PDB file of C-alpha atoms in Angstrom:
ATOM      1  CA  MET E   1     -33.306  12.716   2.017  1.00  0.00           C
ATOM      2  CA  SER E   2     -31.097   9.772   2.718  1.00  0.00           C
ATOM      3  CA  LEU E   3     -30.662   6.772   0.530  1.00  0.00           C
ATOM      4  CA  TYR E   4     -31.909   3.381   1.655  1.00  0.00           C
ATOM      5  CA  TYR E   5     -29.645   0.368   1.155  1.00  0.00           C
ATOM      6  CA  PRO E   6     -31.008  -3.109   1.878  1.00  0.00           C
ATOM      7  CA  ASP E   7     -27.381  -4.271   2.392  1.00  0.00           C
ATOM      8  CA  PRO E   8     -25.837  -2.359   5.360  1.00  0.00           C
ATOM      9  CA  GLU E   9     -22.323  -3.026   4.040  1.00  0.00           C
ATOM     10  CA  LEU E  10     -23.020  -1.110   0.857  1.00  0.00           C
ATOM     11  CA  GLY E  11     -24.322   1.851   2.894  1.00  0.00           C
ATOM     12  CA  ARG E  12     -21.202   1.923   5.039  1.00  0.00           C
ATOM     13  CA  PHE E  13     -19.019   1.758   1.914  1.00  0.00           C
ATOM     14  CA  GLU E  14     -20.835   4.743   0.368  1.00  0.00           C
ATOM     15  CA  ASN E  15     -20.455   6.705   3.591  1.00  0.00           C
ATOM     16  CA  SER E  16     -16.717   5.965   3.656  1.00  0.00           C
ATOM     17  CA  VAL E  17     -16.210   7.101   0.115  1.00  0.00           C
ATOM     18  CA  SER E  18     -18.263  10.239   0.733  1.00  0.00           C
ATOM     19  CA  ARG E  19     -16.200  11.131   3.803  1.00  0.00           C
ATOM     20  CA  LEU E  20     -13.006  10.542   1.819  1.00  0.00           C
ATOM     21  CA  PHE E  21     -14.051  13.021  -0.882  1.00  0.00           C
ATOM     22  CA  ASP E  22     -15.437  15.493   1.635  1.00  0.00           C
ATOM     23  CA  ASP E  23     -12.135  15.546   3.563  1.00  0.00           C
ATOM     24  CA  PHE E  24     -10.107  15.935   0.356  1.00  0.00           C
ATOM     25  CA  PHE E  25     -12.108  18.920  -0.978  1.00  0.00           C
ATOM     26  CA  LYS E  26     -12.668  20.501   2.419  1.00  0.00           C
ATOM     27  CA  ASP E  27      -9.211  22.121   2.375  1.00  0.00           C
ATOM     28  CA  PHE E  28      -9.914  23.853  -0.935  1.00  0.00           C
ATOM     29  CA  ASN E  29     -13.342  25.173   0.196  1.00  0.00           C
ATOM     30  CA  ASP E  30     -11.874  26.478   3.498  1.00  0.00           C
ATOM     31  CA  VAL E  31      -9.496  28.789   1.610  1.00  0.00           C
ATOM     32  CA  LYS E  32     -12.284  30.116  -0.621  1.00  0.00           C
ATOM     33  CA  ARG E  33     -14.569  30.870   2.321  1.00  0.00           C
ATOM     34  CA  SER E  34     -12.196  32.188   4.897  1.00  0.00           C
ATOM     35  CA  GLY E  35      -9.237  33.493   2.866  1.00  0.00           C
ATOM     36  CA  SER E  36      -7.004  31.897   5.510  1.00  0.00           C
ATOM     37  CA  VAL E  37      -3.635  30.402   4.826  1.00  0.00           C
ATOM     38  CA  GLN E  38      -3.122  26.712   4.275  1.00  0.00           C
ATOM     39  CA  ARG E  39       0.138  25.468   5.649  1.00  0.00           C
ATOM     40  CA  SER E  40       1.403  22.037   4.936  1.00  0.00           C
ATOM     41  CA  SER E  41       3.503  20.219   7.515  1.00  0.00           C
ATOM     42  CA  ASN E  42       6.611  21.001   5.449  1.00  0.00           C
ATOM     43  CA  ARG E  43       8.287  22.954   8.195  1.00  0.00           C
ATOM     44  CA  GLY E  44      11.291  22.182  10.267  1.00  0.00           C
ATOM     45  CA  PHE E  45      13.796  19.366  10.092  1.00  0.00           C
ATOM     46  CA  ARG E  46      14.040  17.483   6.810  1.00  0.00           C
ATOM     47  CA  ILE E  47      16.196  14.809   5.295  1.00  0.00           C
ATOM     48  CA  PRO E  48      17.324  15.586   1.693  1.00  0.00           C
ATOM     49  CA  PRO E  49      16.872  12.697  -0.770  1.00  0.00           C
ATOM     50  CA  LEU E  50      20.101  11.433  -2.309  1.00  0.00           C
ATOM     51  CA  ASP E  51      21.680   8.931  -4.648  1.00  0.00           C
ATOM     52  CA  VAL E  52      25.042   7.246  -4.048  1.00  0.00           C
ATOM     53  CA  HIS E  53      26.827   5.759  -7.069  1.00  0.00           C
ATOM     54  CA  GLU E  54      30.015   3.684  -6.962  1.00  0.00           C
ATOM     55  CA  GLY E  55      32.325   3.755  -9.928  1.00  0.00           C
ATOM     56  CA  ASP E  56      35.753   2.190 -10.468  1.00  0.00           C
ATOM     57  CA  LYS E  57      37.689   5.186  -9.051  1.00  0.00           C
ATOM     58  CA  GLU E  58      35.190   7.104  -6.923  1.00  0.00           C
ATOM     59  CA  PHE E  59      31.868   7.318  -5.147  1.00  0.00           C
ATOM     60  CA  VAL E  60      29.465  10.076  -6.218  1.00  0.00           C
ATOM     61  CA  VAL E  61      26.803  11.421  -3.908  1.00  0.00           C
ATOM     62  CA  ASN E  62      24.030  13.602  -5.382  1.00  0.00           C
ATOM     63  CA  ALA E  63      21.733  15.308  -2.856  1.00  0.00           C
ATOM     64  CA  GLU E  64      18.584  17.228  -3.822  1.00  0.00           C
ATOM     65  CA  LEU E  65      18.499  20.619  -2.114  1.00  0.00           C
ATOM     66  CA  PRO E  66      15.926  22.726  -4.030  1.00  0.00           C
ATOM     67  CA  GLY E  67      15.582  26.330  -2.981  1.00  0.00           C
ATOM     68  CA  VAL E  68      18.903  26.253  -1.131  1.00  0.00           C
ATOM     69  CA  THR E  69      21.985  28.421  -1.950  1.00  0.00           C
ATOM     70  CA  LYS E  70      25.546  27.231  -1.787  1.00  0.00           C
ATOM     71  CA  GLU E  71      26.123  29.514   1.219  1.00  0.00           C
ATOM     72  CA  GLN E  72      23.396  27.675   3.213  1.00  0.00           C
ATOM     73  CA  ILE E  73      25.097  24.245   2.911  1.00  0.00           C
ATOM     74  CA  ASN E  74      27.627  22.809   5.347  1.00  0.00           C
ATOM     75  CA  LEU E  75      29.670  19.831   4.191  1.00  0.00           C
ATOM     76  CA  ASP E  76      31.986  18.057   6.671  1.00  0.00           C
ATOM     77  CA  VAL E  77      33.903  14.786   6.879  1.00  0.00           C
ATOM     78  CA  ARG E  78      34.683  13.419  10.351  1.00  0.00           C
ATOM     79  CA  ASP E  79      34.711  10.143  12.203  1.00  0.00           C
ATOM     80  CA  GLY E  80      34.321   8.109   8.948  1.00  0.00           C
ATOM     81  CA  ALA E  81      31.166   9.932   7.790  1.00  0.00           C
ATOM     82  CA  LEU E  82      30.154  12.651   5.370  1.00  0.00           C
ATOM     83  CA  TYR E  83      27.779  15.201   6.890  1.00  0.00           C
ATOM     84  CA  ILE E  84      25.497  17.402   4.803  1.00  0.00           C
ATOM     85  CA  SER E  85      23.556  20.058   6.695  1.00  0.00           C
ATOM     86  CA  GLY E  86      22.192  23.571   6.546  1.00  0.00           C
ATOM     87  CA  GLU E  87      19.237  25.789   7.167  1.00  0.00           C
ATOM     88  CA  THR E  88      16.766  27.754   5.009  1.00  0.00           C
ATOM     89  CA  LYS E  89      14.823  30.788   6.166  1.00  0.00           C
ATOM     90  CA  GLN E  90      11.352  31.944   5.167  1.00  0.00           C
ATOM     91  CA  ASP E  91      11.314  34.738   2.589  1.00  0.00           C
ATOM     92  CA  GLU E  92      10.569  38.040   4.422  1.00  0.00           C
ATOM     93  CA  LYS E  93       9.019  39.822   1.359  1.00  0.00           C
ATOM     94  CA  TYR E  94       5.664  38.102   1.860  1.00  0.00           C
ATOM     95  CA  ASN E  95       5.119  39.130   5.461  1.00  0.00           C
ATOM     96  CA  GLU E  96       2.331  41.568   4.518  1.00  0.00           C
ATOM     97  CA  GLY E  97      -0.921  40.642   2.751  1.00  0.00           C
ATOM     98  CA  ASN E  98      -2.527  37.227   2.615  1.00  0.00           C
ATOM     99  CA  THR E  99      -0.785  33.970   1.812  1.00  0.00           C
ATOM    100  CA  HIS E 100      -3.292  31.358   0.689  1.00  0.00           C
ATOM    101  CA  ILE E 101      -1.012  28.316   0.269  1.00  0.00           C
ATOM    102  CA  GLN E 102       2.414  27.833   1.814  1.00  0.00           C
ATOM    103  CA  GLU E 103       4.114  24.522   1.012  1.00  0.00           C
ATOM    104  CA  ARG E 104       7.800  25.263   0.711  1.00  0.00           C
ATOM    105  CA  ARG E 105      10.022  23.983   3.500  1.00  0.00           C
ATOM    106  CA  TYR E 106      11.987  26.163   5.859  1.00  0.00           C
ATOM    107  CA  GLY E 107      14.269  25.154   8.675  1.00  0.00           C
ATOM    108  CA  SER E 108      17.129  22.780   9.229  1.00  0.00           C
ATOM    109  CA  PHE E 109      18.126  19.850   7.017  1.00  0.00           C
ATOM    110  CA  SER E 110      20.660  17.146   7.600  1.00  0.00           C
ATOM    111  CA  ARG E 111      21.975  13.897   6.133  1.00  0.00           C
ATOM    112  CA  THR E 112      24.833  11.637   7.271  1.00  0.00           C
ATOM    113  CA  ILE E 113      26.537   9.080   5.051  1.00  0.00           C
ATOM    114  CA  THR E 114      28.876   6.492   6.521  1.00  0.00           C
ATOM    115  CA  LEU E 115      31.999   6.288   4.329  1.00  0.00           C
ATOM    116  CA  PRO E 116      33.720   3.068   3.407  1.00  0.00           C
ATOM    117  CA  ARG E 117      37.309   2.650   4.637  1.00  0.00           C
ATOM    118  CA  ASN E 118      38.871   2.736   1.149  1.00  0.00           C
ATOM    119  CA  VAL E 119      38.361   6.444   0.413  1.00  0.00           C
ATOM    120  CA  LYS E 120      40.697   9.415   0.274  1.00  0.00           C
ATOM    121  CA  THR E 121      38.901  11.877   2.517  1.00  0.00           C
ATOM    122  CA  GLU E 122      41.498  14.613   1.913  1.00  0.00           C
ATOM    123  CA  GLU E 123      40.594  14.570  -1.823  1.00  0.00           C
ATOM    124  CA  ILE E 124      36.824  14.901  -1.543  1.00  0.00           C
ATOM    125  CA  CYS E 125      35.391  17.634  -3.757  1.00  0.00           C
ATOM    126  CA  ALA E 126      31.912  19.097  -4.191  1.00  0.00           C
ATOM    127  CA  LYS E 127      29.890  21.335  -6.496  1.00  0.00           C
ATOM    128  CA  PHE E 128      26.395  22.764  -6.267  1.00  0.00           C
ATOM    129  CA  GLU E 129      24.336  23.387  -9.391  1.00  0.00           C
ATOM    130  CA  ASN E 130      20.583  23.698 -10.089  1.00  0.00           C
ATOM    131  CA  GLY E 131      19.596  22.494  -6.624  1.00  0.00           C
ATOM    132  CA  ILE E 132      21.818  19.370  -6.746  1.00  0.00           C
ATOM    133  CA  LEU E 133      24.849  18.951  -4.490  1.00  0.00           C
ATOM    134  CA  GLU E 134      27.373  16.577  -6.094  1.00  0.00           C
ATOM    135  CA  VAL E 135      30.133  15.178  -3.869  1.00  0.00           C
ATOM    136  CA  LYS E 136      32.914  13.118  -5.434  1.00  0.00           C
ATOM    137  CA  ILE E 137      34.735  10.789  -3.027  1.00  0.00           C
ATOM    138  CA  PRO E 138      37.876   9.203  -4.577  1.00  0.00           C
ATOM    139  CA  LYS E 139      38.656   5.591  -3.723  1.00  0.00           C
ATOM    140  CA  ASP E 140      42.037   4.653  -2.249  1.00  0.00           C
ATOM    141  CA  ASP E 141      43.851   2.096  -4.464  1.00  0.00           C
ATOM    142  CA  LYS E 142      45.871   0.744  -1.550  1.00  0.00           C
ATOM    143  CA  PRO E 143      44.473  -2.412   0.088  1.00  0.00           C
ATOM    144  CA  SER E 144      43.075  -1.666   3.501  1.00  0.00           C
ATOM    145  CA  GLY E 145      44.653  -4.304   5.573  1.00  0.00           C
ATOM    146  CA  MET E 146      47.956  -5.882   6.566  1.00  0.00           C
ATOM    147  CA  LYS E 147      49.449  -9.289   7.213  1.00  0.00           C
ATOM    148  CA  ILE E 148      49.841 -10.210  10.853  1.00  0.00           C
ATOM    149  CA  ASP E 149      52.762 -12.461  11.783  1.00  0.00           C
ATOM    150  CA  ILE E 150      52.007 -15.166  14.302  1.00  0.00           C
ATOM    151  CA  LYS E 151      54.640 -15.698  17.063  1.00  0.00           C
TER     152      LYS E 151
END
């Protein structure tokens, strides 16, 4: 039995809300009925979130890399930029049996940060702890410029 609404706008609103809830809960019901895996779109290329802080003597970059090991991270400085990249692989131990939800990301990640001119690239240091990559970039105290004589 359908409901009757004298105002058609109210009926359309109720239908929209019903569809919204139906779509939201549909994913949960599909797993119960079929036992099939739900995979989010968390695969492939990703951009790690980061913070960049400037202090008096250095810049500090903190990049979130959860589920990554130190060996999976590449850190390079070239052409005036800091490059953070790497790749994660799917865990092989769950290849047998049924996976019902799979949301962790696998694949390549990359982030590029343009460095200011007043840094000492040869003194950059990094550490990785608890899923956070911390990169310290010392500032150069020397002024970056020169006086030009006019002839």
